[in-house]
Coordinates of C-alpha atoms and ligand atoms in Angstrom, one line a residue:
X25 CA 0.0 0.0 0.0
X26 CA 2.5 2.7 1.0
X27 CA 4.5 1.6 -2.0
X28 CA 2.2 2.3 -4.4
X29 CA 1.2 5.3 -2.7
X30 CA 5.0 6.5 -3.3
X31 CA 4.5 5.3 -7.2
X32 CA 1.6 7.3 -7.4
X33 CA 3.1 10.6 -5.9
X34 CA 6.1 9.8 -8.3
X35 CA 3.8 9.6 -11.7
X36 CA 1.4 12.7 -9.9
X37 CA 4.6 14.8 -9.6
X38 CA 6.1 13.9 -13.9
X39 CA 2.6 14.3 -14.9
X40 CA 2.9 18.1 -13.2
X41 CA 6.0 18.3 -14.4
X42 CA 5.0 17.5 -17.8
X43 CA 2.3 19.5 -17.3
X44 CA 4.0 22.9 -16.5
X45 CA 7.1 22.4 -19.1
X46 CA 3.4 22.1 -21.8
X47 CA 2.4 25.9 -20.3
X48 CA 5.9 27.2 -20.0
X49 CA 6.1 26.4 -24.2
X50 CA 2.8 27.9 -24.9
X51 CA 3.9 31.0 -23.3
X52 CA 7.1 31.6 -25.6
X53 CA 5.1 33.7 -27.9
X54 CA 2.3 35.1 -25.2
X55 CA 1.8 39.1 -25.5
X56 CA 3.9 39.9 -22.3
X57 CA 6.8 38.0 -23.7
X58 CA 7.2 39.7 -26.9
X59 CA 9.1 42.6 -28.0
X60 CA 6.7 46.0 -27.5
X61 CA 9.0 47.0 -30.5
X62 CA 10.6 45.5 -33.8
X63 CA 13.1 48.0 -35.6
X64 CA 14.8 47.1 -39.1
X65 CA 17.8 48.8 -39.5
X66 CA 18.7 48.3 -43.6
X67 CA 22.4 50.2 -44.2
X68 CA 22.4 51.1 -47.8
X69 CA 25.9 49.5 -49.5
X70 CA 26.8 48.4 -46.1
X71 CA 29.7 45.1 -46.7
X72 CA 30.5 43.1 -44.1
X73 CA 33.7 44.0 -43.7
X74 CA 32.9 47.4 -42.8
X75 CA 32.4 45.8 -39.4
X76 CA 35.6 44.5 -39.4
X77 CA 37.7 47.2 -41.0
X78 CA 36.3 49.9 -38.9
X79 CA 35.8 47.6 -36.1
X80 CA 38.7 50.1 -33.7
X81 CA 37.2 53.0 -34.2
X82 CA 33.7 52.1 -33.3
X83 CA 32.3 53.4 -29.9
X84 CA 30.7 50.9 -27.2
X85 CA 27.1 51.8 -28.2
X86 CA 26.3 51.3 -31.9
X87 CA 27.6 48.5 -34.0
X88 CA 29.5 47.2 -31.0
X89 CA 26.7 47.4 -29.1
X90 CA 24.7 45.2 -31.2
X91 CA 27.9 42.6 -31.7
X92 CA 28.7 42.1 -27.7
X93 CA 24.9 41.9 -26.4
X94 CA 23.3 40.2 -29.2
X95 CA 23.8 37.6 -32.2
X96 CA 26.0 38.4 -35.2
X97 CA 25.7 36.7 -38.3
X98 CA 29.2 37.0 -40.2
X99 CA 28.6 34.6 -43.5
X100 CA 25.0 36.4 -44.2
X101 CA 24.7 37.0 -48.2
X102 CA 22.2 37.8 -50.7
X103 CA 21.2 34.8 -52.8
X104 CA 19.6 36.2 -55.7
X105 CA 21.0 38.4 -58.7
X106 CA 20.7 41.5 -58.9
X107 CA 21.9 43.1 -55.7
X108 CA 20.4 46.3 -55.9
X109 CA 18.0 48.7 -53.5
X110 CA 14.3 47.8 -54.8
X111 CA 15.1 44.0 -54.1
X112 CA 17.3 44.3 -51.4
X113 CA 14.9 46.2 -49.2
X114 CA 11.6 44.2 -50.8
X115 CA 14.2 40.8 -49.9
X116 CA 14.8 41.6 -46.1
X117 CA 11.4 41.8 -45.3
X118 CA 9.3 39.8 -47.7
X119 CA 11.7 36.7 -46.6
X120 CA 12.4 36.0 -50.3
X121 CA 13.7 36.9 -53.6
X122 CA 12.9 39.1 -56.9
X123 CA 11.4 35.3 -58.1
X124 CA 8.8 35.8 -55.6
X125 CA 8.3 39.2 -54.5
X126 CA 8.7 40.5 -58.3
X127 CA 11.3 43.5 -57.3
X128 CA 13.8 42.3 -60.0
X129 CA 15.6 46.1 -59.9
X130 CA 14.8 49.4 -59.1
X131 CA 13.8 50.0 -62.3
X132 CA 12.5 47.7 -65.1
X133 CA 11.6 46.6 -68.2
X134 CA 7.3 46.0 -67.8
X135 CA 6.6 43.6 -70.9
X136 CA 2.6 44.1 -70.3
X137 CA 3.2 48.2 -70.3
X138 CA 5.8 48.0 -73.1
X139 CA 7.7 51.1 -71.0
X140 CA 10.4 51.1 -68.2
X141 CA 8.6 51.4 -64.9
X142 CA 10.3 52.5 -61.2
X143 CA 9.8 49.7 -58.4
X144 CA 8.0 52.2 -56.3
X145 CA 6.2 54.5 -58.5
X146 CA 2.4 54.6 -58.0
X147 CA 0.4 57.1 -60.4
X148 CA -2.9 56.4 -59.0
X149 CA -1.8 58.2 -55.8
X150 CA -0.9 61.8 -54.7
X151 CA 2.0 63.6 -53.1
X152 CA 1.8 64.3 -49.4
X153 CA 3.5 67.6 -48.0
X154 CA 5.6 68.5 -51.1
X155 CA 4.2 69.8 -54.4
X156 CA 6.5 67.7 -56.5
X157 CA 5.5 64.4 -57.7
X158 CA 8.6 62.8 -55.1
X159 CA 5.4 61.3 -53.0
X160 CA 3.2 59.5 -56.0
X161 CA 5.1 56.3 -54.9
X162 CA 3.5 53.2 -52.9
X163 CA 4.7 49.3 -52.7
X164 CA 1.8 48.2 -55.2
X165 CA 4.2 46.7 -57.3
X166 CA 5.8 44.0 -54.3
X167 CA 3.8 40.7 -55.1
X168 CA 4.1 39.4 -51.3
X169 CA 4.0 40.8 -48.1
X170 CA 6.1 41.9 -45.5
X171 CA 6.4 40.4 -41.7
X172 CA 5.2 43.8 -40.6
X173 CA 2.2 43.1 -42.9
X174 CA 1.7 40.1 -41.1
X175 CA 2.0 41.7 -37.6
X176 CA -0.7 44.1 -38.7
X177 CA -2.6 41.2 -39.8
X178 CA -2.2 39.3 -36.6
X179 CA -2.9 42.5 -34.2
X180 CA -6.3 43.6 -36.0
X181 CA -4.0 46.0 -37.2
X182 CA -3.6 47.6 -34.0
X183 CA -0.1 47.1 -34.1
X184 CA 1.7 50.3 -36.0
X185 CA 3.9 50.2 -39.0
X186 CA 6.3 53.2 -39.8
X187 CA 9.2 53.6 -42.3
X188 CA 11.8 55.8 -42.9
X189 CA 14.4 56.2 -44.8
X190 CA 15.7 59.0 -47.3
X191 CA 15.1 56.9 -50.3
X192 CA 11.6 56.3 -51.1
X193 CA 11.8 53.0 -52.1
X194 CA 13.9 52.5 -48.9
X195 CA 11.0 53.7 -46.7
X196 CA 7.8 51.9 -48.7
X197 CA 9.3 48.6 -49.5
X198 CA 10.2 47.6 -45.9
X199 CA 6.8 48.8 -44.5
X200 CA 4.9 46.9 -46.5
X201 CA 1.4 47.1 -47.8
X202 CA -0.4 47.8 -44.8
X203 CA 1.4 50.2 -43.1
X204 CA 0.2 53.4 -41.2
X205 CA 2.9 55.3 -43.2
X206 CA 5.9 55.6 -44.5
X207 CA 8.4 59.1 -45.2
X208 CA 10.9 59.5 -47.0
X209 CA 13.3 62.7 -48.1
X210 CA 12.8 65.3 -50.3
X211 CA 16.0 67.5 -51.1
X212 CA 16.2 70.0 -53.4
X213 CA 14.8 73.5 -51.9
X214 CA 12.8 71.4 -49.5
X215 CA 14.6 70.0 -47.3
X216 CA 11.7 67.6 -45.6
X217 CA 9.9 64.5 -45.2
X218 CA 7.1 63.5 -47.6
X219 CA 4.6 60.5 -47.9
X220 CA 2.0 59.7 -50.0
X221 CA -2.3 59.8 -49.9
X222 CA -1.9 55.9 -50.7
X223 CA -1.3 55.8 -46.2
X224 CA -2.0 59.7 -45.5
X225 CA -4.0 62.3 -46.4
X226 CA -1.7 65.3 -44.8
X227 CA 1.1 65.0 -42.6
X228 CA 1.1 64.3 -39.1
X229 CA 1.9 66.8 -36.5
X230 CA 4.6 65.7 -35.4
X231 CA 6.0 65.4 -39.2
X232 CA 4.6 69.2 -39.6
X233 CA 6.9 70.3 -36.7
X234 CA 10.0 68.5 -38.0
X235 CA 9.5 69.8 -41.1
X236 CA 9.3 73.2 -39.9
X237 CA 11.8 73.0 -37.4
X238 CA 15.6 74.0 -38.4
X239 CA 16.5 70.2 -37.6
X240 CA 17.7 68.9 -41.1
X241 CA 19.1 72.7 -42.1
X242 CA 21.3 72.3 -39.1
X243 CA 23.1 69.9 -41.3
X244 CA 24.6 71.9 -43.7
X245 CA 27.4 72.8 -42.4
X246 CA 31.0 71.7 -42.6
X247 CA 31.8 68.0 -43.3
X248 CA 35.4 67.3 -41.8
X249 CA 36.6 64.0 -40.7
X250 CA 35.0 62.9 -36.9
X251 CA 38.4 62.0 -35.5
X252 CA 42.5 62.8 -36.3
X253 CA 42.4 62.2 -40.5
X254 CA 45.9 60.8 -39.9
X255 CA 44.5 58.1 -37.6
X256 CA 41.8 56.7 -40.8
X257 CA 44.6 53.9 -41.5
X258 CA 42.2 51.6 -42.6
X259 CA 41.0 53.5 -46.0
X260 CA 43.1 55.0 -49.0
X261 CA 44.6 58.4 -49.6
X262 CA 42.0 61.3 -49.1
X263 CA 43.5 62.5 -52.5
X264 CA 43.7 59.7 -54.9
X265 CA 42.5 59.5 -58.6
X266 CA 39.4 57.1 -57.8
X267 CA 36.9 59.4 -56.5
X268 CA 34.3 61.5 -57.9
X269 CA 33.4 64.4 -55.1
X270 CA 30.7 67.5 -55.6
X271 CA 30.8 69.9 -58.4
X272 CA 32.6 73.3 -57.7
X273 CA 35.1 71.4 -55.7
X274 CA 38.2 70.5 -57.5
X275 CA 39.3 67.9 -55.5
X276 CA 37.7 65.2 -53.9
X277 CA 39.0 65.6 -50.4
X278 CA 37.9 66.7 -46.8
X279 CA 36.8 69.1 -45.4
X280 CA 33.6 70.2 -48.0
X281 CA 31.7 73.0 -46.8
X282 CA 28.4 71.9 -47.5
X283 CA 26.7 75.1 -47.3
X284 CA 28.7 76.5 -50.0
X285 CA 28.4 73.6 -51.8
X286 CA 25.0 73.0 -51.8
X287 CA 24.0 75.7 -54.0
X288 CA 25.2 73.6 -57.0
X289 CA 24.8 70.6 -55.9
X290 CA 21.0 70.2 -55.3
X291 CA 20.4 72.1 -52.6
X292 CA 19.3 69.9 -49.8
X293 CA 20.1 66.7 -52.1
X294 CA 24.0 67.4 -51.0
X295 CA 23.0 65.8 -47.5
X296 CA 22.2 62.8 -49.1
X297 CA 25.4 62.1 -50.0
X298 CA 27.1 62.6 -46.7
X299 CA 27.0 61.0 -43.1
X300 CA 24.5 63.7 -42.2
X301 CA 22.0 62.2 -44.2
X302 CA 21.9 59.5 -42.0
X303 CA 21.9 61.9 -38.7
X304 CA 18.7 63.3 -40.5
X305 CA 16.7 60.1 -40.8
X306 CA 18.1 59.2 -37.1
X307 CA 16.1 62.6 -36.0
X308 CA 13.4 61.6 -38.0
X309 CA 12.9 58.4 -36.5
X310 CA 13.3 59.3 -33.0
X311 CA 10.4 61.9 -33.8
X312 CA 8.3 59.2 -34.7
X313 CA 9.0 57.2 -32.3
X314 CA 7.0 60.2 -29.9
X315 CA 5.0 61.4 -32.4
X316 CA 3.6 57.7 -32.8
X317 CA 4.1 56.4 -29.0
X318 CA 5.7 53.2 -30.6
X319 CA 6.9 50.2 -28.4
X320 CA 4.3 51.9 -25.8
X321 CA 2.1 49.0 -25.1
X322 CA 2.1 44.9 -25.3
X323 CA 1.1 45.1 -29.2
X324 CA 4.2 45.1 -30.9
X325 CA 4.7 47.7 -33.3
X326 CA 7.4 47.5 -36.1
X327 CA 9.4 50.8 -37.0
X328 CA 11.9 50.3 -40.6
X329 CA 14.6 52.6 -40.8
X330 CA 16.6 52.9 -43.7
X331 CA 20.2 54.7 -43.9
X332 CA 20.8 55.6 -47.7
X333 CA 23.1 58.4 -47.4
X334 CA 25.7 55.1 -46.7
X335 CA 24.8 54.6 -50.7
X336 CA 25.2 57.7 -52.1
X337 CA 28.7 58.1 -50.4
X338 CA 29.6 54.7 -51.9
X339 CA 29.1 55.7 -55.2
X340 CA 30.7 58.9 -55.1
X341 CA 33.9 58.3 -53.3
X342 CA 34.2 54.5 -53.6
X343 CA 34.7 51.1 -50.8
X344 CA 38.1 52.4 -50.1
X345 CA 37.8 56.1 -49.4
X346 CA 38.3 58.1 -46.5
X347 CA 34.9 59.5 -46.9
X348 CA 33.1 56.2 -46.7
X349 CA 35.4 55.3 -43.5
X350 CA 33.9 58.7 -41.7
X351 CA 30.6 57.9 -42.6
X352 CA 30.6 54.9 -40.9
X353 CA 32.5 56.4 -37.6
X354 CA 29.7 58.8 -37.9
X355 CA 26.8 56.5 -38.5
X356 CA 28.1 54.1 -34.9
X357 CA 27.7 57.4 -33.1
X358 CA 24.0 58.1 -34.6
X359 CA 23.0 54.3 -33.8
X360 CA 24.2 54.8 -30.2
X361 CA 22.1 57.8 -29.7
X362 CA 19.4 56.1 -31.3
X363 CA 19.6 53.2 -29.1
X364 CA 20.0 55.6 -26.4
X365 CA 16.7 56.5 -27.0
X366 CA 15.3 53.3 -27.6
X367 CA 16.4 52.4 -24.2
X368 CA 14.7 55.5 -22.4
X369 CA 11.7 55.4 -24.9
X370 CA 10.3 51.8 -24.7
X371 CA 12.6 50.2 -22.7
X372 CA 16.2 48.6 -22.6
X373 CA 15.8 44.7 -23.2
X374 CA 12.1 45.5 -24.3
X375 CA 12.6 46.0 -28.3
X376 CA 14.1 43.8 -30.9
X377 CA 16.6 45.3 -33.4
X378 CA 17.9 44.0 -36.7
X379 CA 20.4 45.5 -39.1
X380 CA 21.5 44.2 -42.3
X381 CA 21.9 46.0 -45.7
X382 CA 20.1 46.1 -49.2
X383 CA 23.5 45.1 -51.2
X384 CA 27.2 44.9 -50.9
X385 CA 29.6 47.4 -53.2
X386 CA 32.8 46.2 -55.3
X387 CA 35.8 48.1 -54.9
X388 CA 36.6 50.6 -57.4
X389 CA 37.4 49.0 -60.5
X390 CA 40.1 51.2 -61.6
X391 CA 41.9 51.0 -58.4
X392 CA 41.7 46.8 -58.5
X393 CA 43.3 47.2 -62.2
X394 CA 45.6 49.5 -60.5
X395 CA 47.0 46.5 -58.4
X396 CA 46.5 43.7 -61.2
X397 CA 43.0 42.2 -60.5
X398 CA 41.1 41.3 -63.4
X399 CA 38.8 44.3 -63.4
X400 CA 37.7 46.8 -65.7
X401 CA 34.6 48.3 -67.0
X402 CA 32.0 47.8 -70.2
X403 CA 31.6 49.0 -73.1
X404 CA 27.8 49.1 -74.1
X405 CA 28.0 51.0 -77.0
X406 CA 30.8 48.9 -78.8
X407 CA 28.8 45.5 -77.8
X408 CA 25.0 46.7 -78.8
X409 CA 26.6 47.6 -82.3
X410 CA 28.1 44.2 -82.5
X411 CA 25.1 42.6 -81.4
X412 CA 22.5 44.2 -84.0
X413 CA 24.9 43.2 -86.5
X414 CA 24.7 40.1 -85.2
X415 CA 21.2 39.8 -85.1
X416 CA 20.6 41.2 -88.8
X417 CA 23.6 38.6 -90.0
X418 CA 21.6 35.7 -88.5
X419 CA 17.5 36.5 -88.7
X420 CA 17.8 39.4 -91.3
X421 CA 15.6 41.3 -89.1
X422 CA 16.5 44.4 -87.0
X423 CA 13.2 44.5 -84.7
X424 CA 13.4 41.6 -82.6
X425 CA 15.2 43.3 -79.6
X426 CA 12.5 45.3 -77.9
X427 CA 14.4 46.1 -74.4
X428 CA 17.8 45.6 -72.8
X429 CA 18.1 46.7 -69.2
X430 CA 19.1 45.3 -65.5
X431 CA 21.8 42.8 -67.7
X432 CA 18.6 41.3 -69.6
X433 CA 17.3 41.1 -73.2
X434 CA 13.6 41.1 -73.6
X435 CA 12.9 40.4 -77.2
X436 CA 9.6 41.3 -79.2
X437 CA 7.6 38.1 -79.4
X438 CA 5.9 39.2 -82.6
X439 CA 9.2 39.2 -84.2
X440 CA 9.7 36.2 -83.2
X441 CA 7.0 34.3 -84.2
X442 CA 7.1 36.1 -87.9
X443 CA 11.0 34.4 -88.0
X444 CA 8.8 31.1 -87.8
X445 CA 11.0 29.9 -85.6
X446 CA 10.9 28.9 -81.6
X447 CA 11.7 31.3 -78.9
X448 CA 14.0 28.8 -77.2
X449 CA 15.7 28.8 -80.8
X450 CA 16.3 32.4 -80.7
X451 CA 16.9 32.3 -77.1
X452 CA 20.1 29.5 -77.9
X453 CA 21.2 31.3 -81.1
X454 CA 21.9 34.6 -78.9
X455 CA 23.5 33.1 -76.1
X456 CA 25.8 31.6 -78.2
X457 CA 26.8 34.7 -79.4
X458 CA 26.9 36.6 -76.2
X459 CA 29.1 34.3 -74.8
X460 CA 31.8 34.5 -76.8
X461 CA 31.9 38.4 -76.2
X462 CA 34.7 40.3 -74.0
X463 CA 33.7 40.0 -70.2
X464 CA 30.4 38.8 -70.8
X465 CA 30.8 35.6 -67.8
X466 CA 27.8 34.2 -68.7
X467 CA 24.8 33.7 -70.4
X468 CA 21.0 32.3 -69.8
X469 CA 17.9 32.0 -71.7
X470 CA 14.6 32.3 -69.7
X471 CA 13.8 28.8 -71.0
X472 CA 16.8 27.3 -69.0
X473 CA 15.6 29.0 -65.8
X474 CA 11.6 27.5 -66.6
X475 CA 13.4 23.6 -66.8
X476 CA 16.2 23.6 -64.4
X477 CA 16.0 24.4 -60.4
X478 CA 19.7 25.1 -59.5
X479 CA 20.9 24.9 -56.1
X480 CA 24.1 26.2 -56.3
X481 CA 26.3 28.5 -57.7
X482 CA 25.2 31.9 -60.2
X483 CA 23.2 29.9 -61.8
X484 CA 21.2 29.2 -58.3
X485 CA 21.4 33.6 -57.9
X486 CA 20.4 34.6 -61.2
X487 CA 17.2 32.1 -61.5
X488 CA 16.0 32.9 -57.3
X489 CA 16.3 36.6 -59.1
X490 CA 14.4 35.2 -62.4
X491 CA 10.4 36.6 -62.4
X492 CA 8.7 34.3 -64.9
X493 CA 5.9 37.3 -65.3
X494 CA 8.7 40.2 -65.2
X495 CA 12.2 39.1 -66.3
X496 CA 13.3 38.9 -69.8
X497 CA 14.1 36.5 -72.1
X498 CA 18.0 36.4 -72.1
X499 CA 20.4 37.1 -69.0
X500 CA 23.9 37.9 -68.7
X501 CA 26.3 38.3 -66.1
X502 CA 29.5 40.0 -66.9
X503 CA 32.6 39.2 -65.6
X504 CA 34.1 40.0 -61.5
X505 CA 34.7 43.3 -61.5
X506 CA 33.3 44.4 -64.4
X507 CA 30.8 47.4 -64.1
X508 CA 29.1 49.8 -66.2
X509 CA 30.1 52.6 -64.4
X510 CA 32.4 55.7 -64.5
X511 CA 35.8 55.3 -63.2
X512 CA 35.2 56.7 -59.9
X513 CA 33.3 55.7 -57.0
X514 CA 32.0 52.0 -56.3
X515 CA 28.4 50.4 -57.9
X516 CA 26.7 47.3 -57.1
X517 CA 24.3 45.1 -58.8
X518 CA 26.1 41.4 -59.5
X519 CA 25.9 38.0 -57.4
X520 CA 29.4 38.2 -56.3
X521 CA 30.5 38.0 -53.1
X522 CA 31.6 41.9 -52.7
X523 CA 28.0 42.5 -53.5
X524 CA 26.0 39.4 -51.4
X525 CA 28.1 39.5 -48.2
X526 CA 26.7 41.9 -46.0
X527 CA 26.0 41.9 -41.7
X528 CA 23.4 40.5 -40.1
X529 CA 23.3 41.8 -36.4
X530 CA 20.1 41.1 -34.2
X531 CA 19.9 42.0 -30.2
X532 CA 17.3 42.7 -27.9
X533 CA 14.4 40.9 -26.5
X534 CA 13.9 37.3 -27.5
X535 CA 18.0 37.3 -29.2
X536 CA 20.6 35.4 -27.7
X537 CA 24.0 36.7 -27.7
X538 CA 26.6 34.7 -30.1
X539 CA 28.0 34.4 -33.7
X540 CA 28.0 32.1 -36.4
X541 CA 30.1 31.5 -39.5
X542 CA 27.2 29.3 -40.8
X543 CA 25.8 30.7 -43.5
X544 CA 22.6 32.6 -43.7
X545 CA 20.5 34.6 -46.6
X546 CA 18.5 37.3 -46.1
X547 CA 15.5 35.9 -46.9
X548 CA 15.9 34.2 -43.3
X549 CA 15.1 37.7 -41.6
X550 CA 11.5 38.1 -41.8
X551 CA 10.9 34.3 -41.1
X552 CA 12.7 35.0 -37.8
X553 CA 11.0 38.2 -36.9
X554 CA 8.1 36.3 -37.6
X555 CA 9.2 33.3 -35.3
X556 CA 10.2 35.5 -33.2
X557 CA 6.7 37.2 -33.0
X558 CA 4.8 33.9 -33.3
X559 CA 3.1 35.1 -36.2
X560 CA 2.1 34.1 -39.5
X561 CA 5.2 33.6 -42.2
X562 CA 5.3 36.7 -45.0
X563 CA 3.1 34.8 -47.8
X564 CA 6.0 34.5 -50.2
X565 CA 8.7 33.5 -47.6
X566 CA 11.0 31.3 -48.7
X567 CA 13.3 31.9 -46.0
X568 CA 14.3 29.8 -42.7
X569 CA 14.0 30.9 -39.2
X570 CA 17.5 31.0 -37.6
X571 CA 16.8 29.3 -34.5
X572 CA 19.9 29.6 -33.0
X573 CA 19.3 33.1 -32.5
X574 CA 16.2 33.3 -30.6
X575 CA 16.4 32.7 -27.2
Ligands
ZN11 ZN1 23.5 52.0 -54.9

């Protein structure tokens, strides 16, 4: 009897056991347990190794910040071709690629429309606080949806969606379909944030009051180095012949009085291209963070931020400049006061942040040439001539090539057909060509992308970049380092790893702290978030959840 009484208290006590470890589980994605905020960080052109080659000169608050409390992804890479803005940011937070989300650049070829169309443009909507056509824009054509569409869906939309950013398509993209708004800069004489009547019909207050506040005129001002120029070790020569700089400057060296120089330079636009740009869109995004009360209660609210002026400064002065190096000295100190705030604002420990980029950078070309790697730069004009000839050799014809943009050819299908021959005949007849051409890499036909499913290499990149409705009918990819470009500054756009290999850095509630050299894509991202949130997958994702960095 009192043996099986002892049995009994033995199974009683596993069953409790069992029991409790049950509710424990069920309560990993209950309201109180979940971030009150979710912020995407996307760095425009940010490589990977600008964590590690600036890594001594960060402060303890920023980038370092996120690396020492939270999880840092160091093999993270873009798995589609092309690496450019539109996909990038449509990528990090759809959790898949241009096959499924239908970004394919920033700008495209539209068969349907027969005319190049911009990823964000939206004509059926209106400008909001500027009286320029900057604000007809609205994510209408992203296929899928975000993970903050899904948190809107989840919360009966009571969960708020804002994004910023001082590209436009870096502010709509990443908030999604559904979002309460998203602002974006307008330079020129303006010097403000703008949206569109397709979330708002006029600004906010607290968007009004920025705008009219000397905040982003504060900016133009003088643009020297942060700290001791001698002590930027880890970039080039301020003078060198690989940088482009702003007009009525003859050199392309510090400091740059922006004031001065903004009076031919775009006015406002000039921030854009310098680490105040960023500072900006920090300002503006700890405005709406009070002007919006986000991370205020239990129902998590997502806030994008997007720094672009990281881009622009890429492109004029190039991967190895002393100008990109102070921009990213410069952008550590803005994330630190903008986790500063974060902290005092919702909470420390009770908001989730993520930061990755849109696309990598390659160095400039001219430079690599300069120290014998293959590199160089394209000749369009010299290969289109080539190619009609080509084309009028072989079919006799001179109208079958109806568009050639984003490293595709999208021939006219009538033409086709009236050659009574195939497509895929066409298709093989050019490719052949093609590839035997100087710095052309390779070359695919739209048919080998319908009847293969690659898993590795560029052929994997450029068919997880392949739309079936939107791409064309031939794509090339030209050689490493081999850009259409001019010979200063650094572009972007191929599947190589200068351009795929960016950070992934998470922290906050719900992220362990750790590293992996395991690799991750970004398509992962908003299947984590989403994990994370114990919501509903972005309808497209294709992504994985990375486990190992959720607590
Ligand atoms: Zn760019």
């Amino acid at each position: 009897m009192q043996k099986n009484h002892v049995m009994f208290k033995k199974i009683f006590i596993t069953l409790l056991t069992v029991i409790a470890s049950f509710s424990t589980k069920a309560q990993t994605v209950n309201s109180t347990q979940k971030p009150k905020l979710v912020v995407g960080i996307v760095v425009d052109q940010m490589r990977y190794d600008y964590l590690t080659r600036f890594y001594n000169k960060f402060g303890e608050g920023g980038f370092k910040r996120m690396m020492n409390e939270g999880f840092n992804c160091k093999n993270h890479h873009f798995n589609y071709i092309p690496t450019k803005t539109g996909p990038g940011h449509a990528s990090v937070y759809t959790g898949t690629t241009p096959k499924y989300h239908g970004v394919i650049g920033n700008d495209w070829y539209d068969k349907y429309e027969q005319k190049m169309v911009y990823c964000a443009e939206d004509d059926s909507v209106q400008s909001v606080g500027t009286t320029s056509s900057d604000g007809k824009m609205s994510p209408h054509r992203m296929q899928t949806t975000t993970f903050s569409d899904e948190n809107r869906l989840f919360t009966q939309m009571k969960g708020k969606t804002i994004g910023v950013s001082i590209k436009d398509r870096g502010a709509i993209l990443p908030a999604g379909h559904t979002a309460n708004a998203a602002y974006w800069f307008r330079g020129k004489s303006e010097g403000k944030f703008i949206s569109s009547t397709y979330y708002i019909n006029d600004l906010p207050e607290w968007v009004k009051d920025f705008n009219a506040s000397k905040a982003v005129k504060s900016y133009l001002k003088e643009w020297n180095t942060l700290q001791n120029i001698e002590t930027y070790t880890e970039s080039g020569a301020d003078l060198n012949e690989f940088e482009g700089g702003f007009r009525g400057k003859e050199t392309a060296t510090f400091p740059y009085d922006l004031k001065k120089l903004s009076k031919i330079n775009g006015g406002f636009d000039i921030l854009k291209a310098t680490p105040y740009g960023n500072s900006v869109v920090i300002d503006f995004a700890i405005a709406a963070l009070k002007g919006e009360n986000l991370g205020k209660d239990t129902i998590t609210d997502v806030l994008t931020v997007s720094f672009s002026s990281t881009d622009y400064v890429g492109h004029n002065f190039g991967v190895n400049s002393k100008e990109v190096e102070d921009t990213y000295i410069r952008l550590d100190k803005d994330l630190e006061r903008f986790f500063k705030t974060l902290d005092a604002q919702v909470g420390e420990g009770e908001y989730t942040v993520f930061l990755s980029a849109d696309h990598g950078a390659v160095d400039v070309p001219s430079y690599l040439q300069d120290v014998n790697i293959p590199a160089g730069y394209l000749n369009n004009k010299e290969t289109k001539a080539k190619f009609s000839a080509f084309l009028m050799d072989t079919f006799g014809v001179d109208n079958l090539i109806e568009n050639i943009s984003n490293d595709q050819i999208f021939l006219n299908h009538n033409a086709v057909k009236d050659l009574n021959k195939t497509l895929a005949e066409v298709e093989a007849a050019i490719v052949n060509e093609l590839i035997t051409y100087k710095n052309v890499y390779k070359v695919y036909a739209a048919t080998t992308m319908h009847n293969n499913d690659f898993t590795s290499g560029m052929e994997e990149l450029l068919q997880k970049g392949y739309s079936q409705k939107r791409s064309g009918d031939v794509l090339i990819i030209p050689s490493p380092n081999y850009i259409s470009y001019s010979k200063t500054g650094s572009t972007h756009g191929s599947g190589y790893k200068y351009d795929t290999h960016v950070p992934l850095l998470l922290f906050g509630k719900g992220i362990k702290h750790g590293e992996t050299l395991q690799k991750t894509v970004i398509p992962d991202i908003a299947p984590t978030m989403s994990a994370l949130l114990g919501i509903s997958f972005p309808n497209g994702a294709t992504g994985q959840p990375l486990e190992f960095v959720l607590d």
